[in-house]
mmCIF file of C-alpha atoms and ligand atoms in Angstrom:
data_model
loop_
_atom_site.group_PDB
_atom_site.id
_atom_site.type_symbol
_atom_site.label_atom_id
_atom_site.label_comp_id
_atom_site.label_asym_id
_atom_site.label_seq_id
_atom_site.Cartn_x
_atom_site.Cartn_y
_atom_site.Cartn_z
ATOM 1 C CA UNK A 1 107.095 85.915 106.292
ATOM 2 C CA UNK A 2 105.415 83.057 104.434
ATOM 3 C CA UNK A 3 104.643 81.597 107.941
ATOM 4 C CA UNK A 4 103.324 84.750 109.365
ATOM 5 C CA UNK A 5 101.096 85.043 105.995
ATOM 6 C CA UNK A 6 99.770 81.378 106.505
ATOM 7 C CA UNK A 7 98.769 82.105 110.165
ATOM 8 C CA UNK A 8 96.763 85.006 108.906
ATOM 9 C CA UNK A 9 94.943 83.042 106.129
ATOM 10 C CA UNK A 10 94.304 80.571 108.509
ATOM 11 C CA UNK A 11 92.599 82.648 111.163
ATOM 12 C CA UNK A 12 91.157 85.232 108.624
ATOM 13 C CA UNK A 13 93.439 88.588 109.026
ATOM 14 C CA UNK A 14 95.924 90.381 108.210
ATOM 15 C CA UNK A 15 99.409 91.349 109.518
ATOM 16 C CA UNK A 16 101.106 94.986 109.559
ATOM 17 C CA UNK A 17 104.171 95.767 107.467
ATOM 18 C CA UNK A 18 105.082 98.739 109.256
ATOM 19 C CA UNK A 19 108.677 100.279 107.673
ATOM 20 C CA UNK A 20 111.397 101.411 109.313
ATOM 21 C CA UNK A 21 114.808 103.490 109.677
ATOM 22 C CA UNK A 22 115.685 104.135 112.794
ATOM 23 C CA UNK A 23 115.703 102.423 116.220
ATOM 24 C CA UNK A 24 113.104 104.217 117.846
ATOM 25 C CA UNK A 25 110.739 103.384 115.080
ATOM 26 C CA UNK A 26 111.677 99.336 115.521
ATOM 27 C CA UNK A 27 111.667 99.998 119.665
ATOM 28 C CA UNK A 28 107.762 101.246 118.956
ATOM 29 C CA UNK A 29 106.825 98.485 116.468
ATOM 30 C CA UNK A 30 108.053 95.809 119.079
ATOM 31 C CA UNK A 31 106.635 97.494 121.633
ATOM 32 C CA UNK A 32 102.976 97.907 119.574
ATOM 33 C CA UNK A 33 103.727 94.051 118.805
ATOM 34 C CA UNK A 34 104.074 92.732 122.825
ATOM 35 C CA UNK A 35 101.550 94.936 123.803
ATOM 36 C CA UNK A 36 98.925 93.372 121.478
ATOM 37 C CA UNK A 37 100.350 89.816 121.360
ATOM 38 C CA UNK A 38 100.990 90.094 117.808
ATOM 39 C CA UNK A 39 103.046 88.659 114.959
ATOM 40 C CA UNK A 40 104.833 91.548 112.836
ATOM 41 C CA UNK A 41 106.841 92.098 109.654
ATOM 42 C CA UNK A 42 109.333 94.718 109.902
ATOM 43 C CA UNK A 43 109.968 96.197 106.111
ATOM 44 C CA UNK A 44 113.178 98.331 104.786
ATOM 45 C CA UNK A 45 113.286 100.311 101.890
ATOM 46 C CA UNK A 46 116.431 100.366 99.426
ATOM 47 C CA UNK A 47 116.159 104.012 101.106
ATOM 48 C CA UNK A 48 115.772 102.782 104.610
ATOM 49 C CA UNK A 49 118.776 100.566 104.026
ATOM 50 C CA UNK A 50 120.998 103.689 102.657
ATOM 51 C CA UNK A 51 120.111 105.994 105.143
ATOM 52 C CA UNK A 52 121.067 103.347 108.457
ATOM 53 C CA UNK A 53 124.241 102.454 106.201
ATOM 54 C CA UNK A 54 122.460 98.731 105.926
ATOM 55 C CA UNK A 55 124.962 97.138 109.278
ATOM 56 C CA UNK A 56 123.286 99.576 111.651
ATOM 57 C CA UNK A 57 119.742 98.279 110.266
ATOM 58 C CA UNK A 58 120.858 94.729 110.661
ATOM 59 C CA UNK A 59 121.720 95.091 114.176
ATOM 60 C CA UNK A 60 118.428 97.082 115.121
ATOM 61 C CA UNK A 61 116.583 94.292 113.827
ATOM 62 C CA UNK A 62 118.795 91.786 115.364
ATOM 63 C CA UNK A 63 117.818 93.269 118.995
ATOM 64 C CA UNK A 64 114.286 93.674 118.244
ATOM 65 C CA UNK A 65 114.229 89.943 117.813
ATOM 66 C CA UNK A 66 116.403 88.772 120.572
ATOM 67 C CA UNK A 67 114.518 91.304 122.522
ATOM 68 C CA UNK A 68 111.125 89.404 121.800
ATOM 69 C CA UNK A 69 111.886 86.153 121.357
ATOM 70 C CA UNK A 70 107.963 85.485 122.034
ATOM 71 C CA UNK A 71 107.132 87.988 119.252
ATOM 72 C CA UNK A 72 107.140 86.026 115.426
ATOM 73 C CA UNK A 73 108.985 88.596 113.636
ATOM 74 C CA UNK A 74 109.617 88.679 109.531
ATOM 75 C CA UNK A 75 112.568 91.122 108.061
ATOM 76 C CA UNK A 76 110.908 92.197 104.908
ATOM 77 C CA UNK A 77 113.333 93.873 102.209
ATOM 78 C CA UNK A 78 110.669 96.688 100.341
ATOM 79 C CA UNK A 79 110.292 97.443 96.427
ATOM 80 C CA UNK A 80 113.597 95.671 95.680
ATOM 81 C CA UNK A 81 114.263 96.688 92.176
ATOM 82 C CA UNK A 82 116.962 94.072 91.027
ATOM 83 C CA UNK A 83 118.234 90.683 92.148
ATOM 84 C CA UNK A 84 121.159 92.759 93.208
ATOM 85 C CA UNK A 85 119.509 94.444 95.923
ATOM 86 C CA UNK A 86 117.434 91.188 96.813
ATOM 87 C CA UNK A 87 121.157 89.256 97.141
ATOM 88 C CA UNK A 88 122.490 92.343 99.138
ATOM 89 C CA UNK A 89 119.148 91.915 101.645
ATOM 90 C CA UNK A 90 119.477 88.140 101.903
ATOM 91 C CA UNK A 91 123.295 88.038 102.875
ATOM 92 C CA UNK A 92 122.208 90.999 105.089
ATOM 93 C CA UNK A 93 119.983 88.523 107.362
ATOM 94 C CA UNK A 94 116.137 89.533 105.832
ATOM 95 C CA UNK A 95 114.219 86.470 105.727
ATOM 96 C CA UNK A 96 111.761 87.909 102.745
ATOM 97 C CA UNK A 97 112.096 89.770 99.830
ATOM 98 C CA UNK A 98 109.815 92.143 97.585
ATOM 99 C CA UNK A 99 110.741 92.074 93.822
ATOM 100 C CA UNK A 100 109.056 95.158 92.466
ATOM 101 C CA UNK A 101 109.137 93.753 88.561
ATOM 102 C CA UNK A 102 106.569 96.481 87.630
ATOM 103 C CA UNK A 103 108.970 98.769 87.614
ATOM 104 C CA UNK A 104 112.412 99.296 86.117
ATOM 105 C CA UNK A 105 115.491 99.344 88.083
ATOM 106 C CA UNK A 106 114.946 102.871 88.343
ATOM 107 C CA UNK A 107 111.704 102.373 90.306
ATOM 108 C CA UNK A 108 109.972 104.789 88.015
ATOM 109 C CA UNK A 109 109.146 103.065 84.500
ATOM 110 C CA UNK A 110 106.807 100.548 83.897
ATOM 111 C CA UNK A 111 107.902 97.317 82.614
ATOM 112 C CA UNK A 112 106.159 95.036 80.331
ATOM 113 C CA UNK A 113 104.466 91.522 82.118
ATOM 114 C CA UNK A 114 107.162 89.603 80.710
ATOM 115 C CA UNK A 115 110.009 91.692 82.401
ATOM 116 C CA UNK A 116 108.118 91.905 85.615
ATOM 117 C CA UNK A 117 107.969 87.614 85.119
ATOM 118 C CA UNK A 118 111.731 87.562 84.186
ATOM 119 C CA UNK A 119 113.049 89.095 87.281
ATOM 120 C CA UNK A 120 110.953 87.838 89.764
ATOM 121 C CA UNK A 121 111.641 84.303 88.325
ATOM 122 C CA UNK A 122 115.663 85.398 89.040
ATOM 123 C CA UNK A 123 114.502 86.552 92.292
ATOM 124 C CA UNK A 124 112.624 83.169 93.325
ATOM 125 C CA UNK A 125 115.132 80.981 91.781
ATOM 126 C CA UNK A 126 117.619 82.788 94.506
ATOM 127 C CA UNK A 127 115.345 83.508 97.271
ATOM 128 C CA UNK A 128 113.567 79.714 97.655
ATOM 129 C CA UNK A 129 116.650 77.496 98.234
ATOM 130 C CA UNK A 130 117.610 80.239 100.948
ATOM 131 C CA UNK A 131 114.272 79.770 102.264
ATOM 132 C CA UNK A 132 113.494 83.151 102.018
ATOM 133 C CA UNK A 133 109.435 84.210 101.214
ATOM 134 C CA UNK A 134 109.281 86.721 97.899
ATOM 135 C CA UNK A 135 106.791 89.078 97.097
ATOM 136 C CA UNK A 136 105.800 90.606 93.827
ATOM 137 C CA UNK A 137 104.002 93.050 92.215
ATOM 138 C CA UNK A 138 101.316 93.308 89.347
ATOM 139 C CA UNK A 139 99.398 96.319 88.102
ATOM 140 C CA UNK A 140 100.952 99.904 89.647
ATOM 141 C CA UNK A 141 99.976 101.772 92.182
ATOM 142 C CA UNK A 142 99.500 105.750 92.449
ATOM 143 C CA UNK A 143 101.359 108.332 94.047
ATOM 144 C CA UNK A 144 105.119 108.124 94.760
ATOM 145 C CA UNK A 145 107.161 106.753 98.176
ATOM 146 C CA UNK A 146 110.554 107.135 98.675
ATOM 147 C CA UNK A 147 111.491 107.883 95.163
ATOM 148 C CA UNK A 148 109.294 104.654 94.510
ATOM 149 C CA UNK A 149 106.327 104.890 91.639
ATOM 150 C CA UNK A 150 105.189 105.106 88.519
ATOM 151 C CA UNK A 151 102.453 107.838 89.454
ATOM 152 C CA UNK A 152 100.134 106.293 87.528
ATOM 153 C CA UNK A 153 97.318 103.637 88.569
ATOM 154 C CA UNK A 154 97.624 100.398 86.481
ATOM 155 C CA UNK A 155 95.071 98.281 88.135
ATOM 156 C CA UNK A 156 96.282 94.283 88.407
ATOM 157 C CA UNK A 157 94.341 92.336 85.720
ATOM 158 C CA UNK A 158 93.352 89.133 87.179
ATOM 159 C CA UNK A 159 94.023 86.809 83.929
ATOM 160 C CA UNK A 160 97.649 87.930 84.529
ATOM 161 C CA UNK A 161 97.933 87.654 87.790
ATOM 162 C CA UNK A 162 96.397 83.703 87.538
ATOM 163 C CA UNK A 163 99.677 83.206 84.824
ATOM 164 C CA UNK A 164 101.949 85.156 86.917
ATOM 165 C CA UNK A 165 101.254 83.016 90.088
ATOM 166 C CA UNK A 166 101.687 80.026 87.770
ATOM 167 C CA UNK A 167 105.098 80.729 86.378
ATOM 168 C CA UNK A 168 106.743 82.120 89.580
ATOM 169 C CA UNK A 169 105.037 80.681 92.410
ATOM 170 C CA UNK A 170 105.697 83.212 94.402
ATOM 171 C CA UNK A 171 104.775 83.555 98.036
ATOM 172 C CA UNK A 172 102.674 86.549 97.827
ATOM 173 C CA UNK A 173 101.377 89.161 95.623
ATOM 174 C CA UNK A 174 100.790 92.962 95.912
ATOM 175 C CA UNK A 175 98.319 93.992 94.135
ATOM 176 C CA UNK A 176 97.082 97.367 92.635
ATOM 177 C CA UNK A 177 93.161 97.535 93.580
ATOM 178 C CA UNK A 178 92.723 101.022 93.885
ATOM 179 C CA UNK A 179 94.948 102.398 96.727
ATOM 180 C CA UNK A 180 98.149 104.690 96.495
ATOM 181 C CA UNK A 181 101.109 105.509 97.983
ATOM 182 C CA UNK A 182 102.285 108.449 100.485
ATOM 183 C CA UNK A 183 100.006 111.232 102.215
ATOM 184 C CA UNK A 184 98.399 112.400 99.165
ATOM 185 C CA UNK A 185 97.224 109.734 97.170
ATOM 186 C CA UNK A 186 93.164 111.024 97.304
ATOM 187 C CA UNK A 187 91.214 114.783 96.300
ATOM 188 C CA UNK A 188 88.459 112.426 97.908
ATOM 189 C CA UNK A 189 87.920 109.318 99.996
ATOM 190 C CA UNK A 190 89.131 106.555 97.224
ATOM 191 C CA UNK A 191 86.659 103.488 96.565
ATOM 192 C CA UNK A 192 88.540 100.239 96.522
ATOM 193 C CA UNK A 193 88.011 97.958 93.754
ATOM 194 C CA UNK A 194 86.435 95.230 95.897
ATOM 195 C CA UNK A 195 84.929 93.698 93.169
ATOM 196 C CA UNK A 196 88.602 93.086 91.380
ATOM 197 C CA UNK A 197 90.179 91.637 94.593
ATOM 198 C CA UNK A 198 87.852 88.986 95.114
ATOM 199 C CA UNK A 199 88.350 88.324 91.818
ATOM 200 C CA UNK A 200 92.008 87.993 92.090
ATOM 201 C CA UNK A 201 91.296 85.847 95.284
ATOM 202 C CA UNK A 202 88.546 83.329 93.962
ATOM 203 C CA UNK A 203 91.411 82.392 90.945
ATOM 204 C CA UNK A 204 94.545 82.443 93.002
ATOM 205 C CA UNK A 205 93.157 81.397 96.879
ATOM 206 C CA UNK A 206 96.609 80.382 97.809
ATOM 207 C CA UNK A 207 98.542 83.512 97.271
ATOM 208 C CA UNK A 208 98.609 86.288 100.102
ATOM 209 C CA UNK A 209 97.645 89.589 98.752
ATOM 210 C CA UNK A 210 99.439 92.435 99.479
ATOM 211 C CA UNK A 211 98.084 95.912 100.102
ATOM 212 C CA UNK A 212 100.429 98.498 99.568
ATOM 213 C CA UNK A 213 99.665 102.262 99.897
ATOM 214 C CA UNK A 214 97.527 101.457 102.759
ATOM 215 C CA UNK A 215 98.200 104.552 105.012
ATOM 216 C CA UNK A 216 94.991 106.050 106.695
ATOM 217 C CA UNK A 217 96.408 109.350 107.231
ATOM 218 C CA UNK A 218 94.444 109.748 110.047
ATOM 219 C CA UNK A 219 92.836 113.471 110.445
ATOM 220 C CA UNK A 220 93.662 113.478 114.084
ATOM 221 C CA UNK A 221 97.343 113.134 113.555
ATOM 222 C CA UNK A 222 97.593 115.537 110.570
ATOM 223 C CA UNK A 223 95.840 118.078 112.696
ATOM 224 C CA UNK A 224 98.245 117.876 115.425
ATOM 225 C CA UNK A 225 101.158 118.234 112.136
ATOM 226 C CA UNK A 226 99.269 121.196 111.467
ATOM 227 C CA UNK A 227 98.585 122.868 114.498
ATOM 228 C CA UNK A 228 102.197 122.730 115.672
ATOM 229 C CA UNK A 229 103.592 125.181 112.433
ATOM 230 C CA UNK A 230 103.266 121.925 110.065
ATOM 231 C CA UNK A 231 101.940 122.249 106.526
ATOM 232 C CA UNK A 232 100.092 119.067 105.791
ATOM 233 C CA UNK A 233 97.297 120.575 103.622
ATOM 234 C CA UNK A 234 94.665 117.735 101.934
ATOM 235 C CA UNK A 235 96.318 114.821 102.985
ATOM 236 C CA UNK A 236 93.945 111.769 102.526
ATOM 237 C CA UNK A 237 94.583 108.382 102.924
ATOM 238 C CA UNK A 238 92.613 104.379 102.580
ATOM 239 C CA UNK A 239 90.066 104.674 105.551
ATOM 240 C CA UNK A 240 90.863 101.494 107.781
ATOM 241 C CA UNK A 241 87.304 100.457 107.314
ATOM 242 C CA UNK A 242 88.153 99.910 103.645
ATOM 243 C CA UNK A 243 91.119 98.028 104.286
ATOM 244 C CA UNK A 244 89.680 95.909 106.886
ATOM 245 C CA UNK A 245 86.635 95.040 103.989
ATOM 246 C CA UNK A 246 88.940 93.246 101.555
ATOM 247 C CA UNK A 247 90.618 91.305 104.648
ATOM 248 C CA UNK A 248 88.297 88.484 103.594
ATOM 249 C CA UNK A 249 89.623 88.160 100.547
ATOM 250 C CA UNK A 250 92.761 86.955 100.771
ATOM 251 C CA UNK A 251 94.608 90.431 102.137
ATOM 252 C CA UNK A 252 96.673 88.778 104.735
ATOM 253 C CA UNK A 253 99.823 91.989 104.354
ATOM 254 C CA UNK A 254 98.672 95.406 104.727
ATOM 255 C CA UNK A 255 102.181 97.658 104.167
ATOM 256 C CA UNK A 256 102.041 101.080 106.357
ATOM 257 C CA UNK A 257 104.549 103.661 105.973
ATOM 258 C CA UNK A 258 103.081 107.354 105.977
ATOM 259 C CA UNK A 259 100.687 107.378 109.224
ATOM 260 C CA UNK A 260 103.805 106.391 111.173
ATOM 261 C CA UNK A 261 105.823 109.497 109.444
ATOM 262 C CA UNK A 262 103.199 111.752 110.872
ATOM 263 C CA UNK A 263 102.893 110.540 113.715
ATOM 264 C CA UNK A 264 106.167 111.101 114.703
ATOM 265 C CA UNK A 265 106.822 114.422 113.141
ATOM 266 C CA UNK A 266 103.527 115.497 114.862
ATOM 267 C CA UNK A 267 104.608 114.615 118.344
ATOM 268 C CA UNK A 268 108.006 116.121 117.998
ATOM 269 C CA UNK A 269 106.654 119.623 116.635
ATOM 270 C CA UNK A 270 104.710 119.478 119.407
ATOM 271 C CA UNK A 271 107.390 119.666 121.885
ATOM 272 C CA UNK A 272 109.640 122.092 119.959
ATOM 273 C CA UNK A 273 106.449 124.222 120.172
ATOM 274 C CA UNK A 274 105.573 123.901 123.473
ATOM 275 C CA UNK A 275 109.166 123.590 124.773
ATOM 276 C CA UNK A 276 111.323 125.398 123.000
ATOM 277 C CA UNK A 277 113.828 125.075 126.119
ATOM 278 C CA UNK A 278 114.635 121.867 125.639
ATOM 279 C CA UNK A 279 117.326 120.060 123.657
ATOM 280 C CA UNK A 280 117.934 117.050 124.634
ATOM 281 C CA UNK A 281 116.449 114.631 121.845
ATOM 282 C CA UNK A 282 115.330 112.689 123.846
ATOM 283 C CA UNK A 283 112.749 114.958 124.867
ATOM 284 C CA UNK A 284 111.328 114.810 121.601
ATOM 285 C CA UNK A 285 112.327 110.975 120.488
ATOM 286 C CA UNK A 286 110.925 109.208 123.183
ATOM 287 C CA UNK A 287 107.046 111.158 122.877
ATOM 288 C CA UNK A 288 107.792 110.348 119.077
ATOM 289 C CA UNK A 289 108.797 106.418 119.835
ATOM 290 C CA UNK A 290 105.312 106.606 122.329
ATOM 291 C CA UNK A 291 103.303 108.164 119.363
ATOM 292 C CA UNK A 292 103.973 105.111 116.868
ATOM 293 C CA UNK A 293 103.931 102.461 119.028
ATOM 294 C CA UNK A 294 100.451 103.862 119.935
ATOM 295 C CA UNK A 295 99.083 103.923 115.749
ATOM 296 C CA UNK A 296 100.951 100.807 115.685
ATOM 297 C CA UNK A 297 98.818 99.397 118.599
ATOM 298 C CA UNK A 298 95.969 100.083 117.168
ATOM 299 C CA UNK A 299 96.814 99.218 113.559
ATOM 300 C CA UNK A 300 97.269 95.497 115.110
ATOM 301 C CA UNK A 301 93.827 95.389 116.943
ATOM 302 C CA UNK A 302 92.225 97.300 113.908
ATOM 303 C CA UNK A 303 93.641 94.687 111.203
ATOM 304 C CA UNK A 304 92.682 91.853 113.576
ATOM 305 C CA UNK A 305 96.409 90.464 114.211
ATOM 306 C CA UNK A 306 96.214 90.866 117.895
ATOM 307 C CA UNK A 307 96.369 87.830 120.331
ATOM 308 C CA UNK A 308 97.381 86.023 117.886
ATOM 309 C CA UNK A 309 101.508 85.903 118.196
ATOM 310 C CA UNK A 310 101.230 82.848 120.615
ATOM 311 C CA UNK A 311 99.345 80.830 117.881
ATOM 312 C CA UNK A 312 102.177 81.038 115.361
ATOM 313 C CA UNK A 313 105.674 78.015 115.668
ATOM 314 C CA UNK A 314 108.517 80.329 114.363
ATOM 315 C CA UNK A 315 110.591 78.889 111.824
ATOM 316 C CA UNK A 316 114.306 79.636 110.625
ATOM 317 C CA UNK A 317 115.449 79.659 107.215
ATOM 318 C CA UNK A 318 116.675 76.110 107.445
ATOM 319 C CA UNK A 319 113.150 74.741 108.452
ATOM 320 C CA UNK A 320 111.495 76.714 105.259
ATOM 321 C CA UNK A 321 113.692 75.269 102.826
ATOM 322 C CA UNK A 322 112.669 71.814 104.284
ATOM 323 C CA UNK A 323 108.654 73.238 103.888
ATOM 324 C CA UNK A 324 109.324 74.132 100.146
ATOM 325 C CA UNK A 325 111.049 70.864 99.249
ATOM 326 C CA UNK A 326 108.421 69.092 100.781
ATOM 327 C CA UNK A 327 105.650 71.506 98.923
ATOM 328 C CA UNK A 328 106.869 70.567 96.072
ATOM 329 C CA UNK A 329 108.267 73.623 95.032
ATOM 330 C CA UNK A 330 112.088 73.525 94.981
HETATM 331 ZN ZN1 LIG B 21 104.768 99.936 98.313
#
């Protein structure tokens, strides 16, 4: 991922973390991905990885990469909450890790800044000689994600993040700047603290920041939720035009979970609706698969990572560990 994140500071955008748990959701990302020319990470959950029984996740994202061997792809492990769960990714095959130190292992509690800089320092000292990127996480975001979340907005403090960044060295940093997690994270449209990010930027340029809760939830999509016998009522997410204003400033991961969700389970209450005949799923799993790779499409163009997966030398495990030796940093 580290590569993927450099590409993106170096041309000035950002690249999708789109999650996944199935294979039609990975067929649709790669699909979005070849159809845009674009570089993409691929992210798993701790609950993404339970409910594929972890092998069956491997091997999706196995194909999706010998499938597209033009396509730069990164297998992104999301809100690990203990070293444990980062080894169990990393034997697994991810090539990046999230270590969610600002919360405790049960992905609820907050923890104090020097428990957050304990763990990811475990995490890095495991992750780098692998070669593997890591991503952490100061400040807390709102609202709650597959069982992930505080609920409560902690917003990163830059002073911290400058001392985090210096005693971890970590490859990237998500940051908590005003957005939230899941499909109801707003009563109105939220203002992003613009001011704090290029903050954060101006005292730690060389660390990718990472926008989590970052989910539109596009109208259009929760209408068609809606109008098929759904129940999606006040569902607000970060208007795209928000995210794409803080791409200057150092955003180069944008993680997007929910507006996928809905798309899907939009298109398939559509057909049960209008075809209640049918029962073959893949009467429903195929429009579903078209329906993502379609936001996903347009994610890529909107977040400017388009055209460029051609632009990017992929690199193996082996060749990062030779990169951080020779930065210096293992
Ligand atoms: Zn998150």
């Amino acid at each position: 991922m580290r590569v993927l994140l450099d590409a993106a500071k170096k041309g000035s955008y950002a690249v999708g973390a789109y999650n996944v748990n199935n294979m039609e959701q990975i067929q649709a990302i790669m699909a979005a991905a070849r159809e845009t020319g674009s570089p993409v990470i691929i992210q798993a959950s701790r609950g993404a990885l339970k409910y594929s029984n972890f092998t069956y996740l491997k091997y999706l994202m196995l194909a999706a990469a010998e499938e597209n061997p033009d396509i730069p792809i990164a297998m992104h492990l999301d809100h690990g909450n203990s070293i444990e769960t980062v080894k169990e990714a990393v034997e697994l095959g991810f090539t990046s890790v999230m270590i969610d130190g600002s919360l405790k292992e049960d992905s609820k509690t907050p923890t104090t800044f020097q428990e957050n800089l304990d763990v990811t320092r475990r995490v890095i000292d495991y992750a780098r000689p692998r070669g593997v990127t890591v991503e952490a996480e100061l400040g807390t975001l709102g609202g709650i994600e597959d069982g992930v979340g505080s609920g409560k907005i902690h917003l990163t403090d830059p002073d911290q993040a400058v001392e985090f960044v210096e005693k971890t060295q970590i490859d990237a940093l998500a940051v908590a700047i005003g957005t939230s997690h899941g499909a109801y994270k707003f009563k109105e449209e939220p203002k992003l603290a613009l001011d704090l990010v290029k903050e954060i930027n101006r005292r730690i340029p060389d660390t990718a920041l990472v926008m989590h809760g970052s989910s539109s939830v596009p109208k259009e999509l929760v209408d068609i939720v809606n109008k098929y016998g759904g129940n999606m009522q006040n569902a607000k997410g970060v208007p795209m035009s928000a995210i794409q204003s803080v791409i200057p400033f150092g955003v180069r991961k944008v993680n997007i979970d929910t507006d996928g969700r809905i798309a899907i389970t939009g298109a398939i209450r559509k057909v049960f609706v209008e075809t209640p005949e049918k029962f073959d799923p893949r009467d429903y799993m195929k429009p579903a698969r078209d329906a993502l790779g379609k936001l996903v499409a347009q994610k890529m163009r909107d977040l400017g990572t388009a055209g460029h997966a051609g632009e990017i030398a992929q690199k193996s495990l082996a060749d990062m560990q030779a990169f951080y030796r020779a930065q210096g940093l293992l």
